[in-house]
Short mmCIF file of C-alpha atoms (C1' of nucleotides) in Angstrom, two decimals:
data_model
loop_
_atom_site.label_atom_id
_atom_site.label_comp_id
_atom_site.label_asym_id
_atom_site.label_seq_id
_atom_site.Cartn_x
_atom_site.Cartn_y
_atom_site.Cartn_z
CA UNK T 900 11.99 -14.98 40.67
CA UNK T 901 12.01 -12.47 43.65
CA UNK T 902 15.77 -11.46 42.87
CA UNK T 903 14.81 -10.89 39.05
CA UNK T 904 11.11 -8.54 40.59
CA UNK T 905 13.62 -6.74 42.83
CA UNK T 906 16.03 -5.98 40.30
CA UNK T 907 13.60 -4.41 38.11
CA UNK T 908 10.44 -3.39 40.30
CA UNK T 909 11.99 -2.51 43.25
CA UNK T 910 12.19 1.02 42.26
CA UNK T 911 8.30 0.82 41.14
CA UNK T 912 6.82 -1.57 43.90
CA UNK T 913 6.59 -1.08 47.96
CA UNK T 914 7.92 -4.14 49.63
CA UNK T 915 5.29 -5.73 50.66
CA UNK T 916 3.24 -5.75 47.25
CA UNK T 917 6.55 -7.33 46.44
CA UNK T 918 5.99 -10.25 48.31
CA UNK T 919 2.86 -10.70 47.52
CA UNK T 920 3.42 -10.74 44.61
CA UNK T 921 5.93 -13.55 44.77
CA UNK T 922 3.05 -15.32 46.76
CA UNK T 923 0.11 -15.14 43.94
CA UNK T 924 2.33 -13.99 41.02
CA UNK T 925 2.93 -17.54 38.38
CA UNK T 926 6.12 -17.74 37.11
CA UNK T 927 7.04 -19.00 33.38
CA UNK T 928 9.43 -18.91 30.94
CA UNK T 929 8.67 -18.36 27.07
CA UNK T 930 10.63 -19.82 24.84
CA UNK T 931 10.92 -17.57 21.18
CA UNK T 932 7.98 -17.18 19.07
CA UNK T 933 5.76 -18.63 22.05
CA UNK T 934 2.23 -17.38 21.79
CA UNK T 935 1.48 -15.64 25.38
CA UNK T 936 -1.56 -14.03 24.45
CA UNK T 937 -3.77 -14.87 21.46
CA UNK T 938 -6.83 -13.17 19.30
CA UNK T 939 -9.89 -13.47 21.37
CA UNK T 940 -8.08 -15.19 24.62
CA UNK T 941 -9.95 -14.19 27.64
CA UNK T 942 -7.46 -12.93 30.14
CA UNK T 943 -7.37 -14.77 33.85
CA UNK T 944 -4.65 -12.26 34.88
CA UNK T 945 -1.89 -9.74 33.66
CA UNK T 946 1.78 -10.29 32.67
CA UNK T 947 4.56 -8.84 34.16
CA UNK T 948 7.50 -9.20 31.85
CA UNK T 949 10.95 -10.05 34.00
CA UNK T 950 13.00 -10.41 30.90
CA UNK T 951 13.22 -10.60 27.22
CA UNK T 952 10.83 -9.01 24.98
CA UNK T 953 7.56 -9.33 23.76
CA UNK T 954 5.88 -8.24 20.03
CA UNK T 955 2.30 -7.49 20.10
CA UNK T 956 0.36 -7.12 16.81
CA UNK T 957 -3.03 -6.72 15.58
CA UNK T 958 -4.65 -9.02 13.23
CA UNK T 959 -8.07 -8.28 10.55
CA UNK T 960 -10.62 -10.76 9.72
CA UNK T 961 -8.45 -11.47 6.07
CA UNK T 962 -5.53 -12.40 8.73
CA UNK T 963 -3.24 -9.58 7.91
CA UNK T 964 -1.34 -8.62 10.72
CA UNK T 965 0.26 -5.25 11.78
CA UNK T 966 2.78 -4.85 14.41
CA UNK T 967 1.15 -2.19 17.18
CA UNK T 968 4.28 -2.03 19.41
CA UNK T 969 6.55 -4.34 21.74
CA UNK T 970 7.26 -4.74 25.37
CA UNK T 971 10.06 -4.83 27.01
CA UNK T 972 11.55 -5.64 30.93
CA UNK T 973 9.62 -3.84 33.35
CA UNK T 974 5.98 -3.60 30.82
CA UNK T 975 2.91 -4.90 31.42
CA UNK T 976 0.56 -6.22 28.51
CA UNK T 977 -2.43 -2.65 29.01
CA UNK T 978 -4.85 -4.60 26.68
CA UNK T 979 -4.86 -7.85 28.90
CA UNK T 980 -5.17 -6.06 31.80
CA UNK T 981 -8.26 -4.09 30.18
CA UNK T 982 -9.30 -7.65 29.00
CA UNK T 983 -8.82 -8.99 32.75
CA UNK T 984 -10.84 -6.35 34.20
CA UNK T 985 -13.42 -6.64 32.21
CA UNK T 986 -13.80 -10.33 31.57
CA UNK T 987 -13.59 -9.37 27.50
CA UNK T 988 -11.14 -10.68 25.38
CA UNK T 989 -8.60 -9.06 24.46
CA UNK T 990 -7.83 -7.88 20.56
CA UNK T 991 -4.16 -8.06 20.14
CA UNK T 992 -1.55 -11.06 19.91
CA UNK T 993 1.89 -10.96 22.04
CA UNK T 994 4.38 -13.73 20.87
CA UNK T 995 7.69 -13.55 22.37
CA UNK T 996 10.38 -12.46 20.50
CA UNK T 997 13.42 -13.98 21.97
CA UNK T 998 13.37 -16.09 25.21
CA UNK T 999 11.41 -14.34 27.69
CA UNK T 1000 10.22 -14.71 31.56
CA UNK T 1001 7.17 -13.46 33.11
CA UNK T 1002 5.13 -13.61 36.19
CA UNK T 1003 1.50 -14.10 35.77
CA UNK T 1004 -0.71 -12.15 38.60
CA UNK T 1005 -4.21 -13.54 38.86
CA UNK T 1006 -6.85 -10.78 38.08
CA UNK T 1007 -7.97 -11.31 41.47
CA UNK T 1008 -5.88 -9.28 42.87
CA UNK T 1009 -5.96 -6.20 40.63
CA UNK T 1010 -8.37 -4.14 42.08
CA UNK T 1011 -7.37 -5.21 45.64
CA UNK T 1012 -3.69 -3.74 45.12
CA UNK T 1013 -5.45 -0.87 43.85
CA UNK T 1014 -6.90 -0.50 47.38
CA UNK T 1015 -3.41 -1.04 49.23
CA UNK T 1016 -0.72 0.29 47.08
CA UNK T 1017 -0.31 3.63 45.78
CA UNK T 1018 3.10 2.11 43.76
CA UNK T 1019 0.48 -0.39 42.11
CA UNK T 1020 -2.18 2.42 41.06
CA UNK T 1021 0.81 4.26 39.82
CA UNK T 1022 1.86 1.19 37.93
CA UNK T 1023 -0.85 0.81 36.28
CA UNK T 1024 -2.03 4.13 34.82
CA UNK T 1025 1.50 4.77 33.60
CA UNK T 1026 1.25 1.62 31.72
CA UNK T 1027 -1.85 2.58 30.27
CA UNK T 1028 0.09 5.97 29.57
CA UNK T 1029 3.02 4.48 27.89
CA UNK T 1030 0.57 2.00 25.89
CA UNK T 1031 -1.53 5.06 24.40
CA UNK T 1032 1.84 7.00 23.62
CA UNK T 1033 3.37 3.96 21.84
CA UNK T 1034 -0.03 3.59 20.08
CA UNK T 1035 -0.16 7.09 19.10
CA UNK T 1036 3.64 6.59 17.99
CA UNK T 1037 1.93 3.60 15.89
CA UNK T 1038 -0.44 6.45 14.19
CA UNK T 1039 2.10 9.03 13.63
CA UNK T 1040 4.39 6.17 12.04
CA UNK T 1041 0.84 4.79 9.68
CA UNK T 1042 -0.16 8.44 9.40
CA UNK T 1043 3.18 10.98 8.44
CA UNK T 1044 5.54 8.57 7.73
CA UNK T 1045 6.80 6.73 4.26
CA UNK T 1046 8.01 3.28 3.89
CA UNK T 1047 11.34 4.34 4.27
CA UNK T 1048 11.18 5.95 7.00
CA UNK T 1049 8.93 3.45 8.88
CA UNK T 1050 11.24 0.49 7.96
CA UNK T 1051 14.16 2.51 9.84
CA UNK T 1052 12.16 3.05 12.63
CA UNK T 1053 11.15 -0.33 13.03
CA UNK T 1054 15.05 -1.46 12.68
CA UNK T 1055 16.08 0.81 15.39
CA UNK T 1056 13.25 0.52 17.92
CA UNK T 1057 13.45 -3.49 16.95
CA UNK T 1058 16.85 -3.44 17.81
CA UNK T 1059 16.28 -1.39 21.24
CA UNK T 1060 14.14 -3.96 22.45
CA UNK T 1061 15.92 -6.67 21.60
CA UNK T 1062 19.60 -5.20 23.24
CA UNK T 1063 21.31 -5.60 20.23
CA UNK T 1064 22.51 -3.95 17.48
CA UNK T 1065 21.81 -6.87 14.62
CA UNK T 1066 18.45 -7.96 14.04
CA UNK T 1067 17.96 -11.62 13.03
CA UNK T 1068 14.86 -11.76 11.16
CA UNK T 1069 14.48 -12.56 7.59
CA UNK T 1070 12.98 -9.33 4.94
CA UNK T 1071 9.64 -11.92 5.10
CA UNK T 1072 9.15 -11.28 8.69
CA UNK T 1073 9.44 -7.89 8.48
CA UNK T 1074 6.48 -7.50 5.91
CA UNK T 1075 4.24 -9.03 7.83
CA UNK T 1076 5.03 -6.38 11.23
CA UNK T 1077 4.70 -3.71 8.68
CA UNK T 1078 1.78 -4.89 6.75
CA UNK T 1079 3.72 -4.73 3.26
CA UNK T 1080 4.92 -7.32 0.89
CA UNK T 1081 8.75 -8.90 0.90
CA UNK T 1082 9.93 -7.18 -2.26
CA UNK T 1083 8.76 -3.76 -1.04
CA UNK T 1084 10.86 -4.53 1.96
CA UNK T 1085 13.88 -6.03 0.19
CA UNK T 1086 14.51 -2.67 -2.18
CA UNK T 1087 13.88 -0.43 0.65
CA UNK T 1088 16.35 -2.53 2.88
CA UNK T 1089 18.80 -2.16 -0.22
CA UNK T 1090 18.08 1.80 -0.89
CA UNK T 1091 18.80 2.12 3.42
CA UNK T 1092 22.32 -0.26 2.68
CA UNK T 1093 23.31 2.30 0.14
CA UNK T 1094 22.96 5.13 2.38
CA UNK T 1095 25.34 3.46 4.98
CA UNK T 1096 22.09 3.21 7.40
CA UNK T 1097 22.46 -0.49 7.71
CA UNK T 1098 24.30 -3.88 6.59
CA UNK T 1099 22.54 -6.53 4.74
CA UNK T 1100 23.25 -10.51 5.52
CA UNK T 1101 21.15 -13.74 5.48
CA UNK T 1102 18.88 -13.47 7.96
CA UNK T 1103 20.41 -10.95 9.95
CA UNK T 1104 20.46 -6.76 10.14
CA UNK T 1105 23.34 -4.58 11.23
CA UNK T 1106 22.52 -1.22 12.25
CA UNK T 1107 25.15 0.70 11.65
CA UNK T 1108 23.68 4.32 12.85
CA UNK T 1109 20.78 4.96 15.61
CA UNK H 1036 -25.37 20.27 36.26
CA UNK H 1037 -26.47 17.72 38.55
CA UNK H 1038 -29.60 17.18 36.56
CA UNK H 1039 -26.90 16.05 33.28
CA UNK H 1040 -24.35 14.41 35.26
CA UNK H 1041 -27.23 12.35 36.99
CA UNK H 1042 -28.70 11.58 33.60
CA UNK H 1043 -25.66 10.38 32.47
CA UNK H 1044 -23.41 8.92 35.08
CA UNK H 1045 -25.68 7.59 37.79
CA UNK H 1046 -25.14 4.37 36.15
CA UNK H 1047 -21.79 5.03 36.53
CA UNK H 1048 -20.98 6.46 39.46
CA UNK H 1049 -22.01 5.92 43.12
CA UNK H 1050 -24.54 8.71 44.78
CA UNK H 1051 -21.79 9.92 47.05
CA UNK H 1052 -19.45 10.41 44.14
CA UNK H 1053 -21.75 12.10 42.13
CA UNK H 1054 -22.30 14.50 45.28
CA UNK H 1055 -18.01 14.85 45.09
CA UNK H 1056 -18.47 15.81 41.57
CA UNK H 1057 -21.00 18.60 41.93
CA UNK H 1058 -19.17 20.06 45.05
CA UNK H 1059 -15.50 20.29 43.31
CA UNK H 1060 -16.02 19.89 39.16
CA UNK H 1061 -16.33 23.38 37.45
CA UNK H 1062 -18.86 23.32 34.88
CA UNK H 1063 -17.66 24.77 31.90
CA UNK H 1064 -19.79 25.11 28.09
CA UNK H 1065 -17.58 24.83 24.86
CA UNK H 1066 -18.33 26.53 22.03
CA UNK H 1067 -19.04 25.39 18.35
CA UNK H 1068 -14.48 24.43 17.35
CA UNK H 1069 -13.46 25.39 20.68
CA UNK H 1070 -9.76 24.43 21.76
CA UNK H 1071 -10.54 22.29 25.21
CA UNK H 1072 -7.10 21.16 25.05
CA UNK H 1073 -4.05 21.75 23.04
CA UNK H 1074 -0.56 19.73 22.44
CA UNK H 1075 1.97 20.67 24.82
CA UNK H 1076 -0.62 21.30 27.43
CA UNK H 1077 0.14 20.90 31.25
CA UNK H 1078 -3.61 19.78 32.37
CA UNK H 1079 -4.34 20.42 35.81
CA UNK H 1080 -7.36 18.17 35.79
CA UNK H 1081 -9.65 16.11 33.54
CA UNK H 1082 -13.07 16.84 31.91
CA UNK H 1083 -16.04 14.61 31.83
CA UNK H 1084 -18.20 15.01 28.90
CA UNK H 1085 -21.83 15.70 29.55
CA UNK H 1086 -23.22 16.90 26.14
CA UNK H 1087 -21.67 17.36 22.78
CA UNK H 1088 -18.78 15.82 20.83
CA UNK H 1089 -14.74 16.14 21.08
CA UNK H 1090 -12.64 16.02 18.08
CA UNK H 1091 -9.12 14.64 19.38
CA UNK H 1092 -6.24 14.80 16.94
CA UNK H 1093 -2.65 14.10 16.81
CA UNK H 1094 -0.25 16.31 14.96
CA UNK H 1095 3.40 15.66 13.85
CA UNK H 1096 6.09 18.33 13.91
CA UNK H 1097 5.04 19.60 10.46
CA UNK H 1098 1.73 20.54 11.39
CA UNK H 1099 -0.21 18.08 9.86
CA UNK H 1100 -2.70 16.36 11.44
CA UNK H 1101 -4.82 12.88 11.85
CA UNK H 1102 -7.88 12.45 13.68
CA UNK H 1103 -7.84 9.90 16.20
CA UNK H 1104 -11.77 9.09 17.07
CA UNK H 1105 -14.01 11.64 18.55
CA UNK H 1106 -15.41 11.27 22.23
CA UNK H 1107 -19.22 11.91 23.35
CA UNK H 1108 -21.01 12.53 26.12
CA UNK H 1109 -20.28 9.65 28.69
CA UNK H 1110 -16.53 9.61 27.74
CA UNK H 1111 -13.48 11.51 29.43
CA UNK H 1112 -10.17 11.69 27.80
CA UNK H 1113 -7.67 9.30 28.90
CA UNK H 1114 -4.72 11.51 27.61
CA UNK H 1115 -5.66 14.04 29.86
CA UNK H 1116 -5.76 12.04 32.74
CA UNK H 1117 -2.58 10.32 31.66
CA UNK H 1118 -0.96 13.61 32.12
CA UNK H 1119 -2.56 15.09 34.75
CA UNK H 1120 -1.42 12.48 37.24
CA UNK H 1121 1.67 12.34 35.69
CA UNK H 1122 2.52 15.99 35.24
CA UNK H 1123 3.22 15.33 31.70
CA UNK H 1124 2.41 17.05 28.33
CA UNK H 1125 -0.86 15.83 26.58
CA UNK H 1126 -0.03 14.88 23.15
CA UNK H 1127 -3.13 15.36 21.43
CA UNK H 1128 -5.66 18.24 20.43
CA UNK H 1129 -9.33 18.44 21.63
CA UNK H 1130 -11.93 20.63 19.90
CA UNK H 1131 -15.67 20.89 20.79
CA UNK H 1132 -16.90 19.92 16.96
CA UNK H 1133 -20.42 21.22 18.00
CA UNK H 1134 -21.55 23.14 21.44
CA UNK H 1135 -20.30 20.79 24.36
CA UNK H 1136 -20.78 21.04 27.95
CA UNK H 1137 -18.31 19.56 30.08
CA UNK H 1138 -17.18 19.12 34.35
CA UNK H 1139 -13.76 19.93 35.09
CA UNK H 1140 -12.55 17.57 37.87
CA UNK H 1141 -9.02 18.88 39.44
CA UNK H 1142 -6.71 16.29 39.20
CA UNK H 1143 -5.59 16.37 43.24
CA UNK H 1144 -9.35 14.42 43.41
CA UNK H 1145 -8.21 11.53 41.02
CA UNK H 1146 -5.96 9.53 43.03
CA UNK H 1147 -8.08 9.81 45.98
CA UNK H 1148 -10.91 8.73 44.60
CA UNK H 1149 -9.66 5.96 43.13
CA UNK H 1150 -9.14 4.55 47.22
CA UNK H 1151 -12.86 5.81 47.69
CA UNK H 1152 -15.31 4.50 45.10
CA UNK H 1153 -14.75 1.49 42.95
CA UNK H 1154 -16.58 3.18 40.77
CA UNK H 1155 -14.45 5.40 39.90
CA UNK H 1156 -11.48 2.92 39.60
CA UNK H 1157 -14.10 1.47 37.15
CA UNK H 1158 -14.53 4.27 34.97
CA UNK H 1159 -11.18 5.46 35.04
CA UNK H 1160 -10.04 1.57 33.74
CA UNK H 1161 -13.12 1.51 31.04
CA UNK H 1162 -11.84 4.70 29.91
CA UNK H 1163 -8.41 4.14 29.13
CA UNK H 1164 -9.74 0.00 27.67
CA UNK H 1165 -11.95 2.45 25.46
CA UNK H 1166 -9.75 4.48 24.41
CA UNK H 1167 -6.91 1.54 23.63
CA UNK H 1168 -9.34 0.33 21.32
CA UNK H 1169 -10.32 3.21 19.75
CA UNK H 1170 -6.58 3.78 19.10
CA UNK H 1171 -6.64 -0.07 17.74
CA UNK H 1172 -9.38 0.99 15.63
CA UNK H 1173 -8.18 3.79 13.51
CA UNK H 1174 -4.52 1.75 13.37
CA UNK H 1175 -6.42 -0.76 11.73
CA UNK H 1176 -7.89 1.72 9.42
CA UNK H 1177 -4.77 3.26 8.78
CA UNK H 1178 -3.23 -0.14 8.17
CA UNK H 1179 -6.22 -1.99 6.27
CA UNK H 1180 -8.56 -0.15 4.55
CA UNK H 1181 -7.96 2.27 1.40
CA UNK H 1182 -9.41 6.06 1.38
CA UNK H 1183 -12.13 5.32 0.26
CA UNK H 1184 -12.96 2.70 3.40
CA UNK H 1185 -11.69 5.21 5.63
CA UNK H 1186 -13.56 7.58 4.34
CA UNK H 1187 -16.92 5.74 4.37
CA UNK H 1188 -16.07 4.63 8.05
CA UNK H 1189 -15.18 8.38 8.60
CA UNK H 1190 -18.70 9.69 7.60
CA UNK H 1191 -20.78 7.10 9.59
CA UNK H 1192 -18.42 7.01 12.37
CA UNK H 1193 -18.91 11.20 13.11
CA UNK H 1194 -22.42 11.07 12.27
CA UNK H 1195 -23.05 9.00 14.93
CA UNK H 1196 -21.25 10.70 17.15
CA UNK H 1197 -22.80 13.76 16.08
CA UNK H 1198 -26.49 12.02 16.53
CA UNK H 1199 -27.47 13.74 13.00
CA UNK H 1200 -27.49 11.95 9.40
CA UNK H 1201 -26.15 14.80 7.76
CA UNK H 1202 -22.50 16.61 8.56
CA UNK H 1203 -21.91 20.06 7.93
CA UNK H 1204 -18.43 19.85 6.94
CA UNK H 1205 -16.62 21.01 3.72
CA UNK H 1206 -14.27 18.35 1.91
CA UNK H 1207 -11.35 20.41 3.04
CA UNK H 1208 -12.59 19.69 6.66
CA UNK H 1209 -12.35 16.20 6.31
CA UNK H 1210 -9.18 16.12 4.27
CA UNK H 1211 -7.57 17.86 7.59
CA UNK H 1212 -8.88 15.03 9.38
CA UNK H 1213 -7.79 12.20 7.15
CA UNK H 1214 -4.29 13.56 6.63
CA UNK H 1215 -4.91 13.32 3.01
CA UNK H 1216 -6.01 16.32 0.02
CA UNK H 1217 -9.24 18.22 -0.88
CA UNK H 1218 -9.16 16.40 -4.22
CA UNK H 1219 -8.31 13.34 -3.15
CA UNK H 1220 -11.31 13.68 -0.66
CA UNK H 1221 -14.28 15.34 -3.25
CA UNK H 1222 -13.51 12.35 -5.57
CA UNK H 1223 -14.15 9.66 -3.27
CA UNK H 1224 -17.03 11.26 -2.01
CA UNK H 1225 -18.63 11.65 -5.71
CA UNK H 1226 -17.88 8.21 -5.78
CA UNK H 1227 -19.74 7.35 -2.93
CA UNK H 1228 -22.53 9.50 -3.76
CA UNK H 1229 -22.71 7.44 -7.15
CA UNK H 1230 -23.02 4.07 -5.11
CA UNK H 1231 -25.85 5.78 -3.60
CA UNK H 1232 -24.34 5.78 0.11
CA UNK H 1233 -24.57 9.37 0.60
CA UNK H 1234 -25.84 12.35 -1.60
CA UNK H 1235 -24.17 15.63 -1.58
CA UNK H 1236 -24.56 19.47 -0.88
CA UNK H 1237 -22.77 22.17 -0.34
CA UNK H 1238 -21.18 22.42 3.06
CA UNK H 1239 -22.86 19.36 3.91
CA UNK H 1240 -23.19 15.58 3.54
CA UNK H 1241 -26.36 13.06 4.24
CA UNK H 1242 -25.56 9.92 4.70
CA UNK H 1243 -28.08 7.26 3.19
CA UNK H 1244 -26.78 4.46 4.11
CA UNK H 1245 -25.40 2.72 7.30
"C1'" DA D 1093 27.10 -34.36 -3.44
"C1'" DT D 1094 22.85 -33.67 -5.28
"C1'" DT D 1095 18.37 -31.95 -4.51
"C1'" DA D 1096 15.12 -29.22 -2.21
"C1'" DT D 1097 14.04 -25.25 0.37
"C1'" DT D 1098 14.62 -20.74 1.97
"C1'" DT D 1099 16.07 -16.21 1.29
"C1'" DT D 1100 17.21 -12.39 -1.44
"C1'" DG D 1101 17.54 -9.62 -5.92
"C1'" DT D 1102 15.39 -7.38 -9.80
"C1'" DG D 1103 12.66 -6.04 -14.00
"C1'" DA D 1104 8.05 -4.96 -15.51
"C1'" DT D 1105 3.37 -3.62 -14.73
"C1'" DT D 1106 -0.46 -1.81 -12.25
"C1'" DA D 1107 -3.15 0.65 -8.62
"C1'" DT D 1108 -3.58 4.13 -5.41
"C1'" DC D 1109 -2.93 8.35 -3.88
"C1'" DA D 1110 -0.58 13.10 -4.08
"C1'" DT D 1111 -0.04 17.12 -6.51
"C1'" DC D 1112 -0.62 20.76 -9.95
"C1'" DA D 1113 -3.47 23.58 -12.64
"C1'" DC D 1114 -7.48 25.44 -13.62
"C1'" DA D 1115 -12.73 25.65 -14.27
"C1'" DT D 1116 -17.15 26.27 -12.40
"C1'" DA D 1117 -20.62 27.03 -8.99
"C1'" DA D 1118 -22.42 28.90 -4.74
"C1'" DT D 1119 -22.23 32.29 -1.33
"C1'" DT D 1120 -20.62 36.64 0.94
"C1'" DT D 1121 -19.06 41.13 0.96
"C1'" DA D 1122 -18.51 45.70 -0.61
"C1'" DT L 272 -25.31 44.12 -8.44
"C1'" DA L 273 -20.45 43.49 -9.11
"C1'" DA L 274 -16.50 41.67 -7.09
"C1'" DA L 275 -14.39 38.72 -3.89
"C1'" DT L 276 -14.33 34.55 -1.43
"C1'" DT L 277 -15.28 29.82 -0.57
"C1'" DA L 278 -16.41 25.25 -2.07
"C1'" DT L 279 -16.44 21.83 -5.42
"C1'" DG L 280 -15.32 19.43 -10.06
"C1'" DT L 281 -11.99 17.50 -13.17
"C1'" DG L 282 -8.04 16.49 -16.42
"C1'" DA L 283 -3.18 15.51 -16.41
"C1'" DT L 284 1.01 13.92 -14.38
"C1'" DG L 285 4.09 11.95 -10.99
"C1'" DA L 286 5.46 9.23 -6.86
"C1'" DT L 287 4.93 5.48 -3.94
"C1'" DA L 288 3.79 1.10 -3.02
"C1'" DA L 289 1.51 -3.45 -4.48
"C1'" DT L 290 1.84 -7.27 -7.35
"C1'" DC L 291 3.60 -10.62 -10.71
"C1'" DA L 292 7.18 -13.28 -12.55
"C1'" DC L 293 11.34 -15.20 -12.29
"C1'" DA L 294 16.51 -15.54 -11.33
"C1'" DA L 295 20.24 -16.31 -8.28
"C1'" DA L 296 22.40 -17.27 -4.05
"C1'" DA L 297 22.70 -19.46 0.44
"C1'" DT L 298 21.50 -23.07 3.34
"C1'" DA L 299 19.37 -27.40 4.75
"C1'" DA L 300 17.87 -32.07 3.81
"C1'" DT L 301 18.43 -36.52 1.73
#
DNA sequence: ATTATTTTGTGATTATCATCACATAATTTA
DNA sequence: TAAATTATGTGATGATAATCACAAAATAAT
C-alpha cells in the first residue's frame, strides 16, 4: 500500500501526511463492476483511488442513469467527500470499471489534515476543481454536442481511463452511460466504423484515431 | 457593508472573520447585466454575494451558450475560487441579472484563512458541495427532461432566485439561456400559458403556479 | 450438437426539436 | 404621426433521435 501512495502521491503529499495516512487510511481492492459508492450511501470517509478506474453516474427517480464522468489513479470521489463533510448522502453511484484499489480515509481526519497540511488543502480544492471542470465538460458534451460526436468522446476519454486502446463493453452498456437506446448506439457506432474512426467486434471497440 | 455581511453571514462566519472581511474585502455594486466575470479570466480573488442574483454560463467555442444555475445572495462562486488559488482561467461567465452588491476578498486571504477559522473551511467546502450539485442538477435536466420540463423548471427556478413571480425577460432571453431557439421557446411557453401555469405579457412572464 | 441466450444489424414509424419564412402586434424613435 | 425597431405568433419542412419489430450472427449452456 505505502509503495503504491508513494508512487502516485508522493509528488502531491508531504511525508508525514503520508504516513498517516498509511496509519488511518483502509485499504481494499474492487473487483470490476463492484459498487463503491451507491445512491443515497452516507459517506464514513473519502476514497483515494491507487489504481484502476472508477465510473460515476447519476441516476433519476424512473432509474435512468447518465454517466457524469470517471476517475482515474491519483482522484478522489469530490461528491463523497462533500457527502462526508456534511454527514448527507451523496447523489451519484461509482462502480468500478476494471479491477481497482483504493484506500479509504476516515472522515475524521479531513478537516484535521486541513489544519496540518498545506499539500492536503491543496488536494482537495483541486479535486473539487477538476470535478466542476469534468462536470462542466459533462454540460458542454449534453449541451453543444450531437450523438455523434458525444459517442466519440465517450470512446476516447473511455479508453484514456481505462489505458487501452480497445474498449470491451457491449453497444447495451454504452446506452445506458449515455442515456440513449442500443439501436441509436449501434448505427452511430456503424456511421463512426465507416469513417475509419473505429473497429467494430463482439463486445469489444478499437479506436483506431484519438 | 458590515450591516449586509452581518445580516447575512453571521451565521456563517465567526465575529473575528467577519471583522477580516470588512478590513480587506472591497465592496463593489453591479449593475442591472453587468459582466462580474468573464471566460478566460485570471481572478485575483473571489466575491461573496450580499444582494442580488448572478447569472453563470458556460459557452463553447462557437459562442453559444447554456446557463448553468444562477447564485444569490449567501453564495460565492466556486469557479472563481477554483482559479484564484490555482492561477487558472475561470471557465464560466457571471452577469449581475438584476442590481447586485458584492465583497471582493483577494485571494492571498483564502488559504490563510482556511488555517484560521473553521468557518471558513466550512463555507468554502459547502460552496463547492453546492455548487457540485447544482452542476448535477442542470445535467440531469439536460439529460432527463424535454424543453418543455426545462423550461418550466427554468421559469420557477429564476423566479425564485429573483424573489419576484414575474420575470422580465423576452423569449429570446431565455432561448440564450437554454441553448435552444426563440420559436422553439414562445411555443412552449403558449403552451404553458394554456395549462394555466403561467400567463403572458410582453417582456414579461408571471408565473401562477409553483 | 442442439438449444438458448446475448449481441448486433436494419427497416419503418413517430416524436421532438431546429430552422426557415413570414405575419402581426407592441413599443420606440425620428 | 409615420417609420423603424423589437417582440411575439404560426405554418411548413427537415434533421435527429426514440421506439418498435424483427432478423441474423456469435457465443454459451445443456
Amino acid at each position: 500500500m505505502r509503495e503504491k501512495l508513494e508512487k502516485y502521491y508522493s509528488f502531491v503529499f508531504e511525508k508525514e501526511l503520508i504516513d498517516e495516512i498509511v496509519q488511518v487510511g483502509v485499504y481494499k481492492k474492487l473487483r470490476e463492476n463492484e459498487i463503491l459508492v451507491d445512491l443515497g450511501d452516507k459517506m464514513k470517509g473519502i476514497p483515494l483511488l491507487l489504481e484502476g478506474a472508477i465510473k460515476i453516474v447519476r441516476e433519476d427517480k424512473n432509474g435512468e442513469e447518465i454517466l457524469l464522468y470517471f476517475l482515474e489513479r491519483g482522484d478522489t470521489c469530490a461528491s463523497s467527500f462533500a457527502s462526508a463533510i456534511s454527514n448527507g448522502r451523496c447523489g451519484i453511484r461509482a462502480t468500478a470499471e476494471k479491477e481497482s484499489e483504493i484506500i479509504f480515509l476516515p472522515k475524521e481526519k479531513l478537516d484535521e489534515w486541513m489544519l496540518k497540511y498545506k499539500s492536503w488543502r491543496t488536494f482537495v480544492i483541486e479535486s473539487y476543481n477538476i470535478r466542476l471542470n469534468e462536470m462542466m465538460e459533462t454540460i458542454d458534451s449534453l449541451a453543444f454536442m450531437n450523438m455523434s460526436e458525444r459517442l466519440y468522446k465517450y470512446l476516447t476519454d473511455k479508453a484514456q481511463i481505462m489505458r487501452e486502446t480497445s474498449l470491451n463493453t457491449t453497444h447495451q452498456d454504452i446506452a445506458y452511460d449515455m442515456h440513449t437506446s442500443r439501436v441509436v448506439i449501434s448505427r452511430l457506432l456503424k456511421q463512426l466504423e465507416n469513417e475509419g474512426k473505429i473497429k467494430l467486434h463482439r463486445n469489444k471497440i478499437e479506436i483506431l484515431e484519438f
